[in-house]
PDB file of C-alpha atoms in Angstrom:
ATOM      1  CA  UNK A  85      55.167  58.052 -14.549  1.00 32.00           C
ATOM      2  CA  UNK A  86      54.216  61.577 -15.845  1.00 32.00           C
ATOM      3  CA  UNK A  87      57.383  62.856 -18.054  1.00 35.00           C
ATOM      4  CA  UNK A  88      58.489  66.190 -19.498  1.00 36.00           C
ATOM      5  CA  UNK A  89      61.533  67.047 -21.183  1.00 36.00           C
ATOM      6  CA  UNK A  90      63.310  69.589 -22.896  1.00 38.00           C
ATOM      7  CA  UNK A  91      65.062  67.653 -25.757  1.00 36.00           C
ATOM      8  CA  UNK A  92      68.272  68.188 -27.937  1.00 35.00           C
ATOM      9  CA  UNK A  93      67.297  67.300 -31.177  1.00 36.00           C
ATOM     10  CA  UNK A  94      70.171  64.441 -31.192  1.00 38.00           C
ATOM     11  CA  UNK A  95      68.682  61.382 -32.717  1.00 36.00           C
ATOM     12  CA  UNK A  96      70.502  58.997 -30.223  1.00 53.00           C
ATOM     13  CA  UNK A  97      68.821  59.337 -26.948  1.00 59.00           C
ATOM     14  CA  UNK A  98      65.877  57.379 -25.746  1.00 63.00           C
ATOM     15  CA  UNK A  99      62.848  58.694 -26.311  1.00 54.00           C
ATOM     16  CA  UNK A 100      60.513  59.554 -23.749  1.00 50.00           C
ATOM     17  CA  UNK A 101      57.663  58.213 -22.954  1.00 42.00           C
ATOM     18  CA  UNK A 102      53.937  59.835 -24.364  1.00 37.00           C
ATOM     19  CA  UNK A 103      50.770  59.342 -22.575  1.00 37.00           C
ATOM     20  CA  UNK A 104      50.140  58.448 -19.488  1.00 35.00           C
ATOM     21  CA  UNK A 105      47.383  56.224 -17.113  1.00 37.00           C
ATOM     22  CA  UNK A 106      46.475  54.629 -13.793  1.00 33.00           C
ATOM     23  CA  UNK A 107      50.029  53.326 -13.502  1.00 35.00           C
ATOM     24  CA  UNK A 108      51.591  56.442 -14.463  1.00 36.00           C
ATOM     25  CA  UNK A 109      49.578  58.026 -11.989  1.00 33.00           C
ATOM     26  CA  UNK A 110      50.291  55.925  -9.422  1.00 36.00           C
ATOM     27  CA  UNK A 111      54.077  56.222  -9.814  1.00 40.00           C
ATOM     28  CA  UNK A 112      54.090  59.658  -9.500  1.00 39.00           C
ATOM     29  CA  UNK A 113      52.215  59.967  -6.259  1.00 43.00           C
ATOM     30  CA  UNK A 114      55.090  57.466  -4.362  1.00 54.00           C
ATOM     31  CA  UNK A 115      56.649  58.858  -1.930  1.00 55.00           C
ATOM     32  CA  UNK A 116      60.248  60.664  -1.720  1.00 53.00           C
ATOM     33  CA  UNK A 117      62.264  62.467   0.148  1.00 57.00           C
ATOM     34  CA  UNK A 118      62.568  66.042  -0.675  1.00 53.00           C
ATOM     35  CA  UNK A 119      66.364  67.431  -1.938  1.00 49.00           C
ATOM     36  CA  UNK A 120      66.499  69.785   0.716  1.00 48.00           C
ATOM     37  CA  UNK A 121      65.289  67.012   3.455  1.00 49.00           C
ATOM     38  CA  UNK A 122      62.050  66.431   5.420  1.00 51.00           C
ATOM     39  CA  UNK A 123      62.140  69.822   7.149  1.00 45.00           C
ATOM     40  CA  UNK A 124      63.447  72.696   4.288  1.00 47.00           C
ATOM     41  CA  UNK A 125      61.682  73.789   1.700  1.00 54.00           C
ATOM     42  CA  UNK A 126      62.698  73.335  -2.018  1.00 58.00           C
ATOM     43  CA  UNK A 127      64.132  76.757  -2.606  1.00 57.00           C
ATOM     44  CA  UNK A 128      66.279  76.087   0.033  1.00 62.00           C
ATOM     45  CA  UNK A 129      68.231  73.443  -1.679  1.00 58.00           C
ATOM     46  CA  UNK A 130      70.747  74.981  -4.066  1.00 58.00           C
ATOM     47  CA  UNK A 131      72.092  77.619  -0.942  1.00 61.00           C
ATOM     48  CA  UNK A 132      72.674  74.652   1.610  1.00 63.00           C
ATOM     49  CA  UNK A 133      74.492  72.864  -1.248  1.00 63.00           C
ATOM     50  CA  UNK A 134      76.771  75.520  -1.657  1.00 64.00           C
ATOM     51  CA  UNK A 135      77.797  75.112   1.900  1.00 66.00           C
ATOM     52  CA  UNK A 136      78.762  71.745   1.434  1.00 72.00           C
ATOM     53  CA  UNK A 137      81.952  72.377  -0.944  1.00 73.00           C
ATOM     54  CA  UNK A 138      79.001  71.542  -3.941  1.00 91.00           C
ATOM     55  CA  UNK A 139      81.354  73.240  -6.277  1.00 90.00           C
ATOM     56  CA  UNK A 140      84.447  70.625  -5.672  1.00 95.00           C
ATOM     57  CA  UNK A 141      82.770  67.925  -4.910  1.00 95.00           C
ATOM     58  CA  UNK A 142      80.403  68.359  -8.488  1.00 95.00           C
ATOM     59  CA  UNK A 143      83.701  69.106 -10.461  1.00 96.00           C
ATOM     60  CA  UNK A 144      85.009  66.174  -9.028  1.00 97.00           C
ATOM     61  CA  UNK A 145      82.576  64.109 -10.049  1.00 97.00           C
ATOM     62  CA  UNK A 146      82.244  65.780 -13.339  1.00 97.00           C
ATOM     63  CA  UNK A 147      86.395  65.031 -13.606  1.00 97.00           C
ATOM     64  CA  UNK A 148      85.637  60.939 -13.428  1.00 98.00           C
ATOM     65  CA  UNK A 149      82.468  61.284 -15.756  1.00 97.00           C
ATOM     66  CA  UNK A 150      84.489  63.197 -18.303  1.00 97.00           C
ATOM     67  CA  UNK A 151      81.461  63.796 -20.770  1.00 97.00           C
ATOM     68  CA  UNK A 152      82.163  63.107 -24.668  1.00 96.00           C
ATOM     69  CA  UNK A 153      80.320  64.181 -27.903  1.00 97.00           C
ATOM     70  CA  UNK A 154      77.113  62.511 -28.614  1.00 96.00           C
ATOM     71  CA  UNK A 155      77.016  59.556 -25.384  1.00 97.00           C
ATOM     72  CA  UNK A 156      73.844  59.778 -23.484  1.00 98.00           C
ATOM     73  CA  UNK A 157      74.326  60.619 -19.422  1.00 98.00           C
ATOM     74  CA  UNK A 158      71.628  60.305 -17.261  1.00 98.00           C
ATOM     75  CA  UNK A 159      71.749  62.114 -13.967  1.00 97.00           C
ATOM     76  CA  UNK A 160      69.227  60.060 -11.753  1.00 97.00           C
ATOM     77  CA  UNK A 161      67.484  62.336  -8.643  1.00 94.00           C
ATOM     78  CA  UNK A 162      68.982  65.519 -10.585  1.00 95.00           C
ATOM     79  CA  UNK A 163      67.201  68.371  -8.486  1.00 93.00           C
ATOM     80  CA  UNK A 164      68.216  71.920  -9.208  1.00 94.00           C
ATOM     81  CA  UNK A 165      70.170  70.409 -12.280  1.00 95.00           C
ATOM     82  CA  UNK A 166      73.316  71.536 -11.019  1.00 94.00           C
ATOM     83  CA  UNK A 167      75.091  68.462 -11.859  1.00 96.00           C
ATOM     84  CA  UNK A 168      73.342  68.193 -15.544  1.00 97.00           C
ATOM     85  CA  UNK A 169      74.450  71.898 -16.182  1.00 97.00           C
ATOM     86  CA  UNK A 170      77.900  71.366 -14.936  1.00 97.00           C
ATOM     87  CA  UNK A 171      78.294  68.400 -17.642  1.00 98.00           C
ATOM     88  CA  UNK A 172      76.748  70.272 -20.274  1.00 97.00           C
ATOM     89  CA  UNK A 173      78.704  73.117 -19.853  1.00 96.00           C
ATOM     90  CA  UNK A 174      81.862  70.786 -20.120  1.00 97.00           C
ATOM     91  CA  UNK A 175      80.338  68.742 -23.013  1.00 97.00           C
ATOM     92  CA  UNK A 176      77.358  70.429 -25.008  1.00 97.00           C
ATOM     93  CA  UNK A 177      77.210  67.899 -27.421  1.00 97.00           C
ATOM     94  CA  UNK A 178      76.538  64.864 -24.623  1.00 97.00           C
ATOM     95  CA  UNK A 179      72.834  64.386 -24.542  1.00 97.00           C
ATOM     96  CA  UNK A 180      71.970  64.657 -20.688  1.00 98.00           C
ATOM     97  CA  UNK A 181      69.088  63.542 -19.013  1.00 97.00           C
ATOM     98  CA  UNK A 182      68.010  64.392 -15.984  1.00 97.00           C
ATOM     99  CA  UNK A 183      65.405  62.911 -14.103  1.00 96.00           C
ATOM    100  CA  UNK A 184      63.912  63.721 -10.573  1.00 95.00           C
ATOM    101  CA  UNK A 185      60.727  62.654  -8.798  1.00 92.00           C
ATOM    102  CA  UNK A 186      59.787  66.070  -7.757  1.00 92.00           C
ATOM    103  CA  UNK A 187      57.908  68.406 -10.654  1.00 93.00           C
ATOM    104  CA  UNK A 188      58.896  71.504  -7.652  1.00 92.00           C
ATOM    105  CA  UNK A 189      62.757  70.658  -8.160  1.00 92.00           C
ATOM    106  CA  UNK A 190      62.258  70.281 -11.908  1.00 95.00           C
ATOM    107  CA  UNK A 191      60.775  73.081 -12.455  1.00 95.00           C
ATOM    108  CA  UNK A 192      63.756  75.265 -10.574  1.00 94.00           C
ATOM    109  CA  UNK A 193      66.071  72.449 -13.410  1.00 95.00           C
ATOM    110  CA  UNK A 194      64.253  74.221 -16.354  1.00 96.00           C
ATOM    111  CA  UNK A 195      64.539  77.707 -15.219  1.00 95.00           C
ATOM    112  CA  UNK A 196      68.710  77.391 -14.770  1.00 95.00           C
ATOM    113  CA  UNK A 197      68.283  75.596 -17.796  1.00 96.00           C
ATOM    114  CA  UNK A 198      66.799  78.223 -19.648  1.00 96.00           C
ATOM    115  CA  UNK A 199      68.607  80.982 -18.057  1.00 95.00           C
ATOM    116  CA  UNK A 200      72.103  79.214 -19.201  1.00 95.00           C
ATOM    117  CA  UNK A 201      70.680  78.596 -22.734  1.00 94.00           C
ATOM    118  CA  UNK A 202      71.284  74.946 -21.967  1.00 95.00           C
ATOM    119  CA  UNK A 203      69.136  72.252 -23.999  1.00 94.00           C
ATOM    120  CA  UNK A 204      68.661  69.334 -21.569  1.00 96.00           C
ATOM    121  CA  UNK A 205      66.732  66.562 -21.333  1.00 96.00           C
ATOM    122  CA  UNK A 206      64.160  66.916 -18.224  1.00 97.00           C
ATOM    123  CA  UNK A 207      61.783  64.274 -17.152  1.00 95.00           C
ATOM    124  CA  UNK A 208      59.894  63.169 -14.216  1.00 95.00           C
ATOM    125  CA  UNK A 209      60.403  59.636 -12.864  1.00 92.00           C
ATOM    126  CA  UNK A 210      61.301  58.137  -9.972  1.00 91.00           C
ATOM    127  CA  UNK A 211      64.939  56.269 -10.052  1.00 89.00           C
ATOM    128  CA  UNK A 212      63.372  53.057  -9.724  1.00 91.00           C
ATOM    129  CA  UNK A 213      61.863  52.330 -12.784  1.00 89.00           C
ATOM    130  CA  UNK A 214      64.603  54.251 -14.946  1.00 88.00           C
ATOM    131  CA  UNK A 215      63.963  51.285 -17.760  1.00 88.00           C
ATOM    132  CA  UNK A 216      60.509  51.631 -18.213  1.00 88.00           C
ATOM    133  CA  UNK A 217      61.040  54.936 -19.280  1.00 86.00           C
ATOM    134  CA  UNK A 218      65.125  54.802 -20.786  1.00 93.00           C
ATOM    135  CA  UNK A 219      65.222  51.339 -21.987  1.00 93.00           C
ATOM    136  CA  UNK A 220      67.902  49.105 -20.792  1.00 95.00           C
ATOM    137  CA  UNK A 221      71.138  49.458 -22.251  1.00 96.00           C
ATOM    138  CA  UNK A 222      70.084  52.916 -23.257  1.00 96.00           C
ATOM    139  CA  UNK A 223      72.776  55.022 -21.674  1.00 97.00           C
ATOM    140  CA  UNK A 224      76.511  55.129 -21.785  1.00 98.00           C
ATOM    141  CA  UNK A 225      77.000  57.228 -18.133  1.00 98.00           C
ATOM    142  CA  UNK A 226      75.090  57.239 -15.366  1.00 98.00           C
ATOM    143  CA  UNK A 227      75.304  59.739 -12.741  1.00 98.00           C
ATOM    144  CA  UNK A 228      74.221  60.427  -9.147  1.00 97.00           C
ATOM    145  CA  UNK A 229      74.482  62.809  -6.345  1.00 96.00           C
ATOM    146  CA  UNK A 230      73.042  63.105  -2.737  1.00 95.00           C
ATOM    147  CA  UNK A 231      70.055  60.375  -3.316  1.00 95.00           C
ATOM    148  CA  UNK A 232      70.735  56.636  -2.031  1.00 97.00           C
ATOM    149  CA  UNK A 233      71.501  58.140   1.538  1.00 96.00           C
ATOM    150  CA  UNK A 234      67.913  60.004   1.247  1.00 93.00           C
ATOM    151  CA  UNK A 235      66.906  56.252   0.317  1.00 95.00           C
ATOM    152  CA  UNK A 236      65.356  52.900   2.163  1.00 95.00           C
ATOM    153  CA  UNK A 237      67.965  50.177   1.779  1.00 97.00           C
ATOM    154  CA  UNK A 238      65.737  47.969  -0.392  1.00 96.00           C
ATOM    155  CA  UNK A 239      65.461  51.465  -2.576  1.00 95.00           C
ATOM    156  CA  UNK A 240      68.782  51.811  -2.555  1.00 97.00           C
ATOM    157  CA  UNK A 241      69.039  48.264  -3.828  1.00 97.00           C
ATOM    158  CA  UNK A 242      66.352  49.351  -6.507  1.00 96.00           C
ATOM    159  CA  UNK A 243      67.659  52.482  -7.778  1.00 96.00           C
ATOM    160  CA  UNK A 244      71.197  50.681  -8.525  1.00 97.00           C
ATOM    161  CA  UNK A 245      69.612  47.942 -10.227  1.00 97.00           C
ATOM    162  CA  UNK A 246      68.051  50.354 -12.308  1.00 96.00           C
ATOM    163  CA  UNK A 247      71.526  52.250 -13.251  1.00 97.00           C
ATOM    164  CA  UNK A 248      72.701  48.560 -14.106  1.00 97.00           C
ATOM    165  CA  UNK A 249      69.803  47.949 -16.518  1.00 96.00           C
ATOM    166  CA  UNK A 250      69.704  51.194 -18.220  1.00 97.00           C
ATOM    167  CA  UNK A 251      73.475  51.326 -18.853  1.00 97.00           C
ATOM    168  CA  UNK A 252      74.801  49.879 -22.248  1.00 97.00           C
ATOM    169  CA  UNK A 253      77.663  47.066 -21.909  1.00 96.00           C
ATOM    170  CA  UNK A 254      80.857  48.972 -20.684  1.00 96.00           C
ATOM    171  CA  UNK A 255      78.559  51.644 -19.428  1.00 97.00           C
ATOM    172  CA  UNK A 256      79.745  53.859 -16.221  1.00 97.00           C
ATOM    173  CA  UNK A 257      78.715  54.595 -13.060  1.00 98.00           C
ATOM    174  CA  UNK A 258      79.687  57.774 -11.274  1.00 98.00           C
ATOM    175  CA  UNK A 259      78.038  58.512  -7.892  1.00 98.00           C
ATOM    176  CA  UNK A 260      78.554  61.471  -5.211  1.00 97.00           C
ATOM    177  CA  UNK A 261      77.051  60.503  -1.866  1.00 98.00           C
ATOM    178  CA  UNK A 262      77.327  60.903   1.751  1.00 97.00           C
ATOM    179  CA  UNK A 263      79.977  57.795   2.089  1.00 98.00           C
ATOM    180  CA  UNK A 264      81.371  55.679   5.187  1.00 98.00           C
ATOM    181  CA  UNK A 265      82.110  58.413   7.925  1.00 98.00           C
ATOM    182  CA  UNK A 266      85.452  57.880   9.570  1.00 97.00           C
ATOM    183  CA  UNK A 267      86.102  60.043  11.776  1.00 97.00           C
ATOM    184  CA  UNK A 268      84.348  60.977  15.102  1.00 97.00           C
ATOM    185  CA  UNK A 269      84.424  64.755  13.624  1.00 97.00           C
ATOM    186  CA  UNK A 270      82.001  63.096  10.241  1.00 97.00           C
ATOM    187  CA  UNK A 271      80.456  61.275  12.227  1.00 97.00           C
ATOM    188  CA  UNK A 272      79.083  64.071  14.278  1.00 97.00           C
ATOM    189  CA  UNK A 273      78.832  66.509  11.645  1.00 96.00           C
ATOM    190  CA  UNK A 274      76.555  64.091  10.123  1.00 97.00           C
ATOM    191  CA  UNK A 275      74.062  64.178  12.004  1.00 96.00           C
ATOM    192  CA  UNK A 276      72.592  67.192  10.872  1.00 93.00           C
ATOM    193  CA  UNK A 277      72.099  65.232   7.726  1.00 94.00           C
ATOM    194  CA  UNK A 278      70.165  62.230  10.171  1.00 95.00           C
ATOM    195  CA  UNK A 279      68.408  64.894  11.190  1.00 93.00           C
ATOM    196  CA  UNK A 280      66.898  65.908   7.571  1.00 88.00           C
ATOM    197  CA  UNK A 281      66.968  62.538   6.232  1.00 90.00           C
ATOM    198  CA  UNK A 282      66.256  60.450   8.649  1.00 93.00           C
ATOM    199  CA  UNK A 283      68.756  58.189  10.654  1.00 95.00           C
ATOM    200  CA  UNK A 284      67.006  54.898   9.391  1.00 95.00           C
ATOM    201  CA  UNK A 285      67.657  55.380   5.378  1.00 96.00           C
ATOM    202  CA  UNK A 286      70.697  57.459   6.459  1.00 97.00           C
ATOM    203  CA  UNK A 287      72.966  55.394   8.809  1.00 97.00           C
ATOM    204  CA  UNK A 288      74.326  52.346   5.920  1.00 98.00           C
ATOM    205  CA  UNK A 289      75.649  55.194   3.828  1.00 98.00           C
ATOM    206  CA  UNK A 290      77.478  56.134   7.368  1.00 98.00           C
ATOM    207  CA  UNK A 291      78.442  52.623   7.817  1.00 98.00           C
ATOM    208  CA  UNK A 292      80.175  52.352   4.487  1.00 98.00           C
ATOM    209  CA  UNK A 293      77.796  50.007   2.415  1.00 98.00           C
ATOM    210  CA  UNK A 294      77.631  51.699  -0.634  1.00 98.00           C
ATOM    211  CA  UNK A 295      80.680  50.151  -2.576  1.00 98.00           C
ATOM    212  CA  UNK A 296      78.930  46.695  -1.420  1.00 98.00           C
ATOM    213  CA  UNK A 297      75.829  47.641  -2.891  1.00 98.00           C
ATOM    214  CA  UNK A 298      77.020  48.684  -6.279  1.00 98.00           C
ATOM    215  CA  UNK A 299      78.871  45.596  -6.336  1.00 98.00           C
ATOM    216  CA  UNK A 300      75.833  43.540  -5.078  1.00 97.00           C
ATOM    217  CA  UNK A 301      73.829  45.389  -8.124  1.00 97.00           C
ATOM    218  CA  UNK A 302      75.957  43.741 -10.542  1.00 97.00           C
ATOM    219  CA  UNK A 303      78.821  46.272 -11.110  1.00 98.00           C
ATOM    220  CA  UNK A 304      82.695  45.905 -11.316  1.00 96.00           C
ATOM    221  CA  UNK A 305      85.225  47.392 -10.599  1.00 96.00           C
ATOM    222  CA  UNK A 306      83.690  49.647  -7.824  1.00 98.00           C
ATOM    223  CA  UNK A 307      86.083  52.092  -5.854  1.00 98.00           C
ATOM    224  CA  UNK A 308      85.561  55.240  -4.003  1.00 98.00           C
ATOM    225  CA  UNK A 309      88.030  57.495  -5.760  1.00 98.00           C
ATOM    226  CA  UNK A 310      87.661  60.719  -3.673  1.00 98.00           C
ATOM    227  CA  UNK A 311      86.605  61.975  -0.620  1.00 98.00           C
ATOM    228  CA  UNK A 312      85.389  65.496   0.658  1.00 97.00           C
ATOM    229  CA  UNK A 313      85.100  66.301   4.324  1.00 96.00           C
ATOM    230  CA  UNK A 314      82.251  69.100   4.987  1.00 95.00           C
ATOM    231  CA  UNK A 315      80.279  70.676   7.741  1.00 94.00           C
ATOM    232  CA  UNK A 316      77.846  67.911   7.566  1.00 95.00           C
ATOM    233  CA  UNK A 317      80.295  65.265   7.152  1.00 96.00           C
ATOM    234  CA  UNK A 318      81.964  63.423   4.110  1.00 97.00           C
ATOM    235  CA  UNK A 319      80.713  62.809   0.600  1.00 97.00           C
ATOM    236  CA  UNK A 320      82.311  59.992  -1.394  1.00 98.00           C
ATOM    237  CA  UNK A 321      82.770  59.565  -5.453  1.00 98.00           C
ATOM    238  CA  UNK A 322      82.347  56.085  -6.726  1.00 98.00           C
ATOM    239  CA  UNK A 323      83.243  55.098 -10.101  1.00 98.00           C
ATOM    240  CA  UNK A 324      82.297  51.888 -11.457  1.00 98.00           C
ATOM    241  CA  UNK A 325      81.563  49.598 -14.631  1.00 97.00           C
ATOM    242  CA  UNK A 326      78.861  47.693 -16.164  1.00 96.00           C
ATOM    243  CA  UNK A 327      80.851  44.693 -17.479  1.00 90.00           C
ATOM    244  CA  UNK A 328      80.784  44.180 -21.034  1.00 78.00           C
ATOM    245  CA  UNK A 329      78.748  41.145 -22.426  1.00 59.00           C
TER     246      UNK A 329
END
């Protein structure tokens, strides 16, 4: 997995990893979903968010995170690094990582990065294999916004495996994610997110199986805290816990 970052120059987050081979290679090549879907191109992204209440639904999330000096958050499928930003501007002195597939997407991260004088950790990596690159029990948050319902359901399965591992023993999970849609008026509005994404990797986040999921990854106590109704239908915040050993 080809990495870059930007770092902090605070002792206490994993390092990243140097080199790279065959493997590396390899990893980088898999193949994602793009943040603005199958169809839209990357610049695109960060103007559709905006139409989908992005600015409450991020705060919201940022609310149950509620960065504090020195922990290490990792914000897995980070894209424009809205979210990283947002939690940086809240807590500068929380190292944040952000880490995203697609060099494209990263490479609009760095320049909002740059432009808000923010230092943040950027690196390339699919969610995945977030240990081979963090460590486990290397983080204290975890966060994550509009991925698993881009995701295949054993991916899905993968990526919150992942957030388990790399999360230290009383670690947290805070996701934002297109959630169960309740309503006929969600439902529909939805679809233009099936439509992007694909109905296949998009229609369990529909049915409501992401609490089960987290819970089937190993986490406790999982609950969907809030819930945002939008043109393209709801998005759901999850908190949960790694339970101490």
């Amino acid at each position: 997995m080809t990495q870059s970052s930007e770092t902090t120059g605070q002792s206490s987050a994993p390092p990243a990893p140097s080199g790279s081979g065959p493997r590396d290679t390899a990893r980088t090549a898999r193949a994602f979903t793009p943040a603005a879907g199958r169809f839209a191109p990357t610049g695109l992204y960060d103007p559709v968010a905006a139409l989908v209440r992005e600015r409450l639904w991020r705060g919201l999330l940022a609310m149950h995170v509620a960065p504090r000096p020195q922990e290490v958050i990792v914000d897995v499928g980070c894209g424009t690094g809205s979210q990283a930003l947002l939690l940086h501007r809240i807590e500068p002195a929380a190292h944040i990582i952000g880490i995203d597939p697609d060099p494209r997407i990263l490479a609009v991260a760095r320049r909002k990065a740059r432009a808000a004088g923010a230092s943040i950790d950027w690196r390339q990596g699919m969610g995945d294999e977030l240990a081979d690159g963090l460590g486990p029990g290397s983080a204290d948050t975890a966060v994550s916004s509009l991925v698993l319902h881009q995701c295949p359901l054993p991916m899905k399965r993968a990526i919150l495996a992942a957030l388990h591992t790399v999360l230290r023993p009383g670690g947290r999970l805070v996701l934002a994610d297109y959630g169960l849609q309740r309503t006929r008026l969600m439902r529909t509005a939805f679809r233009v997110v099936q439509l992007a994404d694909g109905r296949a990797d998009t229609q369990p986040n529909a049915d409501g199986i992401l609490p089960a999921l987290i819970a089937e990854a190993g986490f406790d106590r999982v609950r969907e805290v809030e819930v945002v109704s939008t043109v393209t239908g709801s998005i759901s915040v999850y908190v949960a816990r790694r339970a101490g050993d």
